[in-house]
mmCIF file of C-alpha atoms in Angstrom:
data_model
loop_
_atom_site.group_PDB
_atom_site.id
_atom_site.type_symbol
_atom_site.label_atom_id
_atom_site.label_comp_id
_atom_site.label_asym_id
_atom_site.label_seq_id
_atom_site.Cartn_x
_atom_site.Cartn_y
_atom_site.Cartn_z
ATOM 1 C CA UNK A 1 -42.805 7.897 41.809
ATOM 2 C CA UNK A 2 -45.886 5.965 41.210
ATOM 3 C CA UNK A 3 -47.270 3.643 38.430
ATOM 4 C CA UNK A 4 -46.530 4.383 34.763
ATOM 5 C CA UNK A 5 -49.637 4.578 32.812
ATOM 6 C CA UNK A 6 -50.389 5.840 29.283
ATOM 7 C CA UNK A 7 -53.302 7.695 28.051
ATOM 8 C CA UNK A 8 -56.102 6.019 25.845
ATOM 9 C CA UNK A 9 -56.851 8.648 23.742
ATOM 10 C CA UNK A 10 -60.569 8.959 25.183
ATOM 11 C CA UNK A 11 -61.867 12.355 24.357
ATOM 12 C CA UNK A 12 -59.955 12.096 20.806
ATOM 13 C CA UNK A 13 -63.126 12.254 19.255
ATOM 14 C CA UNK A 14 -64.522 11.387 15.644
ATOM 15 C CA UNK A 15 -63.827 14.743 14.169
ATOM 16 C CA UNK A 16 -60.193 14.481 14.838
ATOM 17 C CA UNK A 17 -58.093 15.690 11.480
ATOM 18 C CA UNK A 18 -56.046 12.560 9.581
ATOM 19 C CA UNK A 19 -52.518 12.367 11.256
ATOM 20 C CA UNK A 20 -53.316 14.696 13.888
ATOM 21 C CA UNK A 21 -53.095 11.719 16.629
ATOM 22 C CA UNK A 22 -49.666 10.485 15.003
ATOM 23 C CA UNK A 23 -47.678 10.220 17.937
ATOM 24 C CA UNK A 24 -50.145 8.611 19.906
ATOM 25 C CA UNK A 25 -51.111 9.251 23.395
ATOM 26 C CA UNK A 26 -48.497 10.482 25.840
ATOM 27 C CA UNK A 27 -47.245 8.653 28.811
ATOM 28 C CA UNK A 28 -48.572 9.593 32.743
ATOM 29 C CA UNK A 29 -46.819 8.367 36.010
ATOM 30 C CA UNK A 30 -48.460 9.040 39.150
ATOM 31 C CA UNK A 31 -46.746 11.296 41.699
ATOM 32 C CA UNK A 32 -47.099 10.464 45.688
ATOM 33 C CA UNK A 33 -49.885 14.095 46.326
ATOM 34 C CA UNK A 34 -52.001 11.230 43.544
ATOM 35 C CA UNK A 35 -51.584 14.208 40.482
ATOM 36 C CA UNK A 36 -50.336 12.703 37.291
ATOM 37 C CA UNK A 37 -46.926 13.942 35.146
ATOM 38 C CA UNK A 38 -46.624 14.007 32.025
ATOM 39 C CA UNK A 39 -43.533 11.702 30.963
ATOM 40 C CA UNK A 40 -42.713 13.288 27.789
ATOM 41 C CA UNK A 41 -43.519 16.986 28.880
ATOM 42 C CA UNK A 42 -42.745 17.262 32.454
ATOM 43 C CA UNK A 43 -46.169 18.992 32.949
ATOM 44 C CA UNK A 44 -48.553 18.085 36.481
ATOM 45 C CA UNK A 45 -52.232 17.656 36.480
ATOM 46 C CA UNK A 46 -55.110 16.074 38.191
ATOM 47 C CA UNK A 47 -56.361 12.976 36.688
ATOM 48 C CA UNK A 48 -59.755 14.329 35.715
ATOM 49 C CA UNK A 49 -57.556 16.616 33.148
ATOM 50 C CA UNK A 50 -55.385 14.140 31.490
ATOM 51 C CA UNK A 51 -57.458 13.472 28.069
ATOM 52 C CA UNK A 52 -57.763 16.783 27.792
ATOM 53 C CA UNK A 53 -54.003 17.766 28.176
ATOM 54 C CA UNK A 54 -53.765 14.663 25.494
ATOM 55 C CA UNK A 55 -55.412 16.241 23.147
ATOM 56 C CA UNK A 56 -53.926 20.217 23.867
ATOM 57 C CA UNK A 57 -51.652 21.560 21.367
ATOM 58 C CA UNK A 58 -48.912 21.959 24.358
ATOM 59 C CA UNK A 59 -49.068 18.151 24.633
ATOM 60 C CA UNK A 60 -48.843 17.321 21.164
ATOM 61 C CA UNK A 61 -45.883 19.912 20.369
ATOM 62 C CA UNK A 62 -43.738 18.252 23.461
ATOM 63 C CA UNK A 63 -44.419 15.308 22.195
ATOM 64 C CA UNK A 64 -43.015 16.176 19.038
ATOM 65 C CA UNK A 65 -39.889 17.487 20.461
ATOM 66 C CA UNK A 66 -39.595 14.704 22.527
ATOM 67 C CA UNK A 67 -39.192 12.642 19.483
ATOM 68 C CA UNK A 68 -36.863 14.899 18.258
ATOM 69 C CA UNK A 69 -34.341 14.447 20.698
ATOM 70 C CA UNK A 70 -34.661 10.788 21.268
ATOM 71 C CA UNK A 71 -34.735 10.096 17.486
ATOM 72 C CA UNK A 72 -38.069 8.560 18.118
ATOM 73 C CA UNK A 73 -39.674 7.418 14.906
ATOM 74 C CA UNK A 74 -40.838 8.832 12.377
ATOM 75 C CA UNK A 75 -39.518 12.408 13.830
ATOM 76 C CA UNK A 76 -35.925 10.643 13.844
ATOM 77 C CA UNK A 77 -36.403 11.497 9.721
ATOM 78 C CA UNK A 78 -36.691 15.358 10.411
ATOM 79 C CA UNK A 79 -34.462 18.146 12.068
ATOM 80 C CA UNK A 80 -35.264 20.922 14.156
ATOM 81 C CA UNK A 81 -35.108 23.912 11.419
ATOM 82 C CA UNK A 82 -32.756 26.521 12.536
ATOM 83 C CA UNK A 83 -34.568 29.418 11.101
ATOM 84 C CA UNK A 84 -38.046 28.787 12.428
ATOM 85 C CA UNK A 85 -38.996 27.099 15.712
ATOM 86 C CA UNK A 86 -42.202 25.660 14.223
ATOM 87 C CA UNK A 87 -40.749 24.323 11.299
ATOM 88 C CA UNK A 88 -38.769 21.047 10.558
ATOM 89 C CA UNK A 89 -36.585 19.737 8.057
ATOM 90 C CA UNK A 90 -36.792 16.416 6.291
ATOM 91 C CA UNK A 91 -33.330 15.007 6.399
ATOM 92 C CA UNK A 92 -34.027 12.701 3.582
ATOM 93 C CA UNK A 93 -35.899 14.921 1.055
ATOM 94 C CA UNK A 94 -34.365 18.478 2.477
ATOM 95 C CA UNK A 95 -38.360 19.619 2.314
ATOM 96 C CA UNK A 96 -39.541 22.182 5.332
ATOM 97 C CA UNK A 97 -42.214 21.179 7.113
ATOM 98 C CA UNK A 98 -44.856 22.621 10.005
ATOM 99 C CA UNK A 99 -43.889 20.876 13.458
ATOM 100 C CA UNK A 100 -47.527 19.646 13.599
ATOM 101 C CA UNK A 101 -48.720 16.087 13.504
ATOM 102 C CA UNK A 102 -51.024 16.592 10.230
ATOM 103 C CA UNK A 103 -48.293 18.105 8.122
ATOM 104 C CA UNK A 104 -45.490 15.130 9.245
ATOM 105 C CA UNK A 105 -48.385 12.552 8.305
ATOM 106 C CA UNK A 106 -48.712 14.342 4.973
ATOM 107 C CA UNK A 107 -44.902 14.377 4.557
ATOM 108 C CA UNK A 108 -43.770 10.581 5.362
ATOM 109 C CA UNK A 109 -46.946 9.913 3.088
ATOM 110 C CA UNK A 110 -46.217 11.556 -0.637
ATOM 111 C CA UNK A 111 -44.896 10.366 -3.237
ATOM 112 C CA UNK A 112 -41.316 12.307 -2.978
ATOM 113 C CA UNK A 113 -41.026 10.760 0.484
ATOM 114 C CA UNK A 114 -41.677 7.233 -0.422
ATOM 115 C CA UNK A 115 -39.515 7.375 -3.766
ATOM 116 C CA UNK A 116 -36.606 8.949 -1.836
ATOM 117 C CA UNK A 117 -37.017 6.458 0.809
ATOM 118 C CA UNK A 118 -37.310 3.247 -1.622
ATOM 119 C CA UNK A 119 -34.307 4.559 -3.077
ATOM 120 C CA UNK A 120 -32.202 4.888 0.402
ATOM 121 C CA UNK A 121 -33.232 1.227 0.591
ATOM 122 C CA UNK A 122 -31.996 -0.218 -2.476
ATOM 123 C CA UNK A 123 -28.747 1.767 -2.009
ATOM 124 C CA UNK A 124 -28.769 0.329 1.767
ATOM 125 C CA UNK A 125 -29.409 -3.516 0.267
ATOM 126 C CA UNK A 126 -26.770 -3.076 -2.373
ATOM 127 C CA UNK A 127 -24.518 -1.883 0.045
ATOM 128 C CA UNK A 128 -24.785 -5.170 1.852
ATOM 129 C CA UNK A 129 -24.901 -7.320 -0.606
ATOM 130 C CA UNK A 130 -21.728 -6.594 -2.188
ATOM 131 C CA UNK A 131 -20.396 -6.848 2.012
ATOM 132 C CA UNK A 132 -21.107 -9.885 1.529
ATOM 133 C CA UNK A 133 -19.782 -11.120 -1.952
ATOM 134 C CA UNK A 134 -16.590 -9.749 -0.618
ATOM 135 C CA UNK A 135 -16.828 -12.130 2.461
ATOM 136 C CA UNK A 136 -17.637 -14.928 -0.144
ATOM 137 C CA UNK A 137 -14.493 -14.276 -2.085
ATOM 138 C CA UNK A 138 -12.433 -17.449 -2.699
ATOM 139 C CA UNK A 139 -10.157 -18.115 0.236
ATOM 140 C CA UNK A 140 -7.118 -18.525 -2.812
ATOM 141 C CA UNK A 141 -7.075 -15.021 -3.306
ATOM 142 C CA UNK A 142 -6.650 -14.125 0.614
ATOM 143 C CA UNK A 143 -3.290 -16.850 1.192
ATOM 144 C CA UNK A 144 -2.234 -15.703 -2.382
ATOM 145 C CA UNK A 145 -2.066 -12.049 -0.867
ATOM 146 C CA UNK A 146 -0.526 -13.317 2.005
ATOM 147 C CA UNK A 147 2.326 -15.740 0.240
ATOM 148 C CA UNK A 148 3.017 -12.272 -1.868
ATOM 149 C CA UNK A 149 3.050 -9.960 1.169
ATOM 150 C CA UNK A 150 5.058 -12.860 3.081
ATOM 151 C CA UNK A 151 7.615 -13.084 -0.181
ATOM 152 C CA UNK A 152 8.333 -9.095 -0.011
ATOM 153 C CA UNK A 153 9.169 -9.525 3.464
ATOM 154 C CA UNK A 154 11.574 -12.117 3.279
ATOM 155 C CA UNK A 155 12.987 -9.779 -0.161
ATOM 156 C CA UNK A 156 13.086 -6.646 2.354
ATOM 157 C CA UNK A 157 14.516 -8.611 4.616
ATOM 158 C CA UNK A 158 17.286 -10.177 2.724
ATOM 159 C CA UNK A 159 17.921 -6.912 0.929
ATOM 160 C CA UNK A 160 18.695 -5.649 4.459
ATOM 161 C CA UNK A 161 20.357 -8.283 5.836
ATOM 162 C CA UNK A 162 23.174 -8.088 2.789
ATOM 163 C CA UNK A 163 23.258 -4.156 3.306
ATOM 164 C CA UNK A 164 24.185 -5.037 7.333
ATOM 165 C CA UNK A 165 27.161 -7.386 6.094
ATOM 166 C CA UNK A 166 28.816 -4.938 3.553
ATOM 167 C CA UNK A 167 28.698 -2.201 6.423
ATOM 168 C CA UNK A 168 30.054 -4.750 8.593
ATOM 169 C CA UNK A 169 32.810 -5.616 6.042
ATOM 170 C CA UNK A 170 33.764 -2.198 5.459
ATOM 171 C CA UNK A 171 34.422 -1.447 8.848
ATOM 172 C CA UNK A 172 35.979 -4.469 9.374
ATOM 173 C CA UNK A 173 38.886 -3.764 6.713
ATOM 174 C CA UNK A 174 41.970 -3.574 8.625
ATOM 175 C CA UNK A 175 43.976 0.431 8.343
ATOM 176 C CA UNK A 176 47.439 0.484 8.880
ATOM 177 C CA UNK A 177 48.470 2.773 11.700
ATOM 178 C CA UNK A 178 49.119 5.952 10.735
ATOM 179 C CA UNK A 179 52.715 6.479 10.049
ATOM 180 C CA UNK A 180 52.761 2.666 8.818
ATOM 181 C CA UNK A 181 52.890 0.877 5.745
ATOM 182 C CA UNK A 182 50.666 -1.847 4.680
ATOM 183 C CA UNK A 183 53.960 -3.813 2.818
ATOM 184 C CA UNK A 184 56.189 -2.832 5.582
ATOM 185 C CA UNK A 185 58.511 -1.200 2.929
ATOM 186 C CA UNK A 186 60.820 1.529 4.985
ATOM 187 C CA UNK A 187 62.110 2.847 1.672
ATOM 188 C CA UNK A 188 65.779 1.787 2.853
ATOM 189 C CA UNK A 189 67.913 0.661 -0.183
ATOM 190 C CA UNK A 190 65.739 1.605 -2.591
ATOM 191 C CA UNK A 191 68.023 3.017 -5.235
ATOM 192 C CA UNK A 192 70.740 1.596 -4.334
ATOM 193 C CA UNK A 193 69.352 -2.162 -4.909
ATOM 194 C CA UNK A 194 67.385 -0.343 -8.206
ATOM 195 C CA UNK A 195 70.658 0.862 -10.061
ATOM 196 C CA UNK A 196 72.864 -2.213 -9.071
ATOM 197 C CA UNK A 197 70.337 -4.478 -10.740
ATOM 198 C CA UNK A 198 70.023 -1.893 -13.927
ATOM 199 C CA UNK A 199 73.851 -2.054 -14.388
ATOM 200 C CA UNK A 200 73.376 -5.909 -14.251
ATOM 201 C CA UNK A 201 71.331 -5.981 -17.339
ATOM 202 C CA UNK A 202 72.924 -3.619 -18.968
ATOM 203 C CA UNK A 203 76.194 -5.614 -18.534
ATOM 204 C CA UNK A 204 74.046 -8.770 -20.103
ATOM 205 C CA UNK A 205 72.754 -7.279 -22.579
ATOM 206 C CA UNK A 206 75.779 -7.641 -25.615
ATOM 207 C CA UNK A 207 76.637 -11.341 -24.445
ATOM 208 C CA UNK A 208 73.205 -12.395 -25.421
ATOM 209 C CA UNK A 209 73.002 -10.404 -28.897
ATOM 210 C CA UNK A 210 76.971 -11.969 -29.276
ATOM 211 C CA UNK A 211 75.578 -15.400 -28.697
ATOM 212 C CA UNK A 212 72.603 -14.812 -30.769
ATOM 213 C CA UNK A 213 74.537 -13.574 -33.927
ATOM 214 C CA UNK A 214 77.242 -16.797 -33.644
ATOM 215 C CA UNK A 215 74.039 -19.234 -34.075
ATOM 216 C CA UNK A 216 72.520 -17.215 -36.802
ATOM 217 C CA UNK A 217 76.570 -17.645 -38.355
ATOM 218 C CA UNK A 218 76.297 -20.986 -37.785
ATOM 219 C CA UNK A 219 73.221 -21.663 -39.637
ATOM 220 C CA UNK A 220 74.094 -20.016 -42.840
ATOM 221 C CA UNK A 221 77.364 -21.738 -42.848
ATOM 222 C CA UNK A 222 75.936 -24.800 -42.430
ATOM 223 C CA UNK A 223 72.983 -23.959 -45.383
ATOM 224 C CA UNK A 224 75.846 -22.924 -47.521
ATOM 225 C CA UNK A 225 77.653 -26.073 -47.086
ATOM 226 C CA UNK A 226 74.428 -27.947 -48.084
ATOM 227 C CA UNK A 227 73.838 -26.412 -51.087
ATOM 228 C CA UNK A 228 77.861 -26.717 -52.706
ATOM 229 C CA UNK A 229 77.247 -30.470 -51.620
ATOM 230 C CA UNK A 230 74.286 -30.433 -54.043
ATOM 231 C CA UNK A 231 75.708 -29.004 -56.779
ATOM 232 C CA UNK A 232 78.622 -31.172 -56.984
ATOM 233 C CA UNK A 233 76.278 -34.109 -56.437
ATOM 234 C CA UNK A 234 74.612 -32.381 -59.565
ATOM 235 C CA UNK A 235 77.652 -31.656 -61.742
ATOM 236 C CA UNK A 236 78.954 -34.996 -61.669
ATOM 237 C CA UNK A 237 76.114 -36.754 -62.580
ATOM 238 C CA UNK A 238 75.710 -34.990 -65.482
ATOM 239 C CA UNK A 239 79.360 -35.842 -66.191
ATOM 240 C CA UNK A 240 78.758 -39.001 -66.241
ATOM 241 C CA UNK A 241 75.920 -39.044 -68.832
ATOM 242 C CA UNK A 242 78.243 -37.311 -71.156
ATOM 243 C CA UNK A 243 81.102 -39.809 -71.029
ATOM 244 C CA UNK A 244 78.556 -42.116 -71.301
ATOM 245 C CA UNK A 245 76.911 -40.658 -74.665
ATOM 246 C CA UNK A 246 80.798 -40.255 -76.440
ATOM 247 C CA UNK A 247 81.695 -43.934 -75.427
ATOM 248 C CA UNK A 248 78.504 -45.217 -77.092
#
């Protein structure tokens, strides 16, 4: 394939309608017979015809679907309609439009356009802007996160860690063999060595309530002795303050 070159437009003349050139000329490479391709169409020609071709509503309707499928600006702001062939729809107002040159220019050019694009572009710049505020955040907040994500770990794992030991314990309890007893108790002599000792205390029992009822004897003898000491201590002093009285 030969040298690239584009079209200059020549032939586009004054009476051309506004927009109609929007796309510009199309692109030519020269093939090895010395004919000319289009880039964006595919289509062959001799030289002498390429401003007209530029200019032929084949050319300009390639062109536009060329754009179309290489998102080629402004086109890559419209969608193929799926209803119509020549139509195309606006992807940012949802408007149809004609696939011609004239009727995108008038499109990307009103007021509806324009608004709805400002307002893409403020959404678009607010969008970024709070991006960055949260990059901008204080660095405390980030290692505070991470000492509270790093102290629920250490919980979790702690929290496990005693779980593990009291399943360890458990199993590590020691069980008896079966047909064993913990206290090693065979159950020889047991009521034997039971009724001998009850018989003991029985035995005991009216020795202690004998010895209990000679010291509680003892007491009140002893009380009763103190008090005829008293009243003999009593009687003869008062004796003595009689004799005491007549002699006077």
């Amino acid at each position: 394939m030969g040298k690239v070159s584009e079209g200059n437009g020549g032939g586009c003349g004054g009476g051309r309608k506004e927009g109609a050139y929007l796309l510009g000329p199309p692109t030519f490479s020269e093939l090895p017979n010395g004919r000319l391709k289009c880039v964006e169409t595919g289509h062959e020609m001799v030289v002498k015809d390429k401003d007209s071709y530029a200019q032929s509503k084949r050319c300009r309707l390639g062109l536009i679907e060329f754009g179309l499928s290489h998102s080629k600006p402004p086109l890559n702001m419209f969608k193929q309609d799926p209803l119509s062939r020549s139509k195309l729809i606006c992807k940012l107002t949802g408007d149809t439009v004609n696939k011609s040159e004239e009727h995108i220019w008038k499109h990307i050019n009103g007021k509806r356009f324009l608004n709805k694009l400002e307002q893409k572009e403020m959404e678009e710049l607010m969008g970024e802007t709070m991006a960055e505020e949260d990059e901008k955040k204080p660095k405390k907040e980030k290692k505070k996160k991470k000492k509270e994500k790093a102290v629920e770990e250490i919980i979790s794992e702690v929290r496990d860690s005693a779980e593990n030991e009291s399943d360890s314990e458990e199993l590590e309890f020691w069980i008896p063999p079966v047909g064993d007893r913990w206290d090693f108790d065979d159950g020889g002599d047991r009521w034997g060595s039971g009724s001998e000792s009850d018989q003991g205390d029985d035995e005991n029992e009216p020795e202690a309530v004998d010895e209990e009822r000679g010291k509680e004897s003892e007491e009140l003898s002893r009380r009763a002795k103190r008090i005829s000491i008293e009243i003999e201590l009593s009687s003869f002093a008062s004796r003595k303050k009689k004799s005491r009285k007549n002699a006077s």
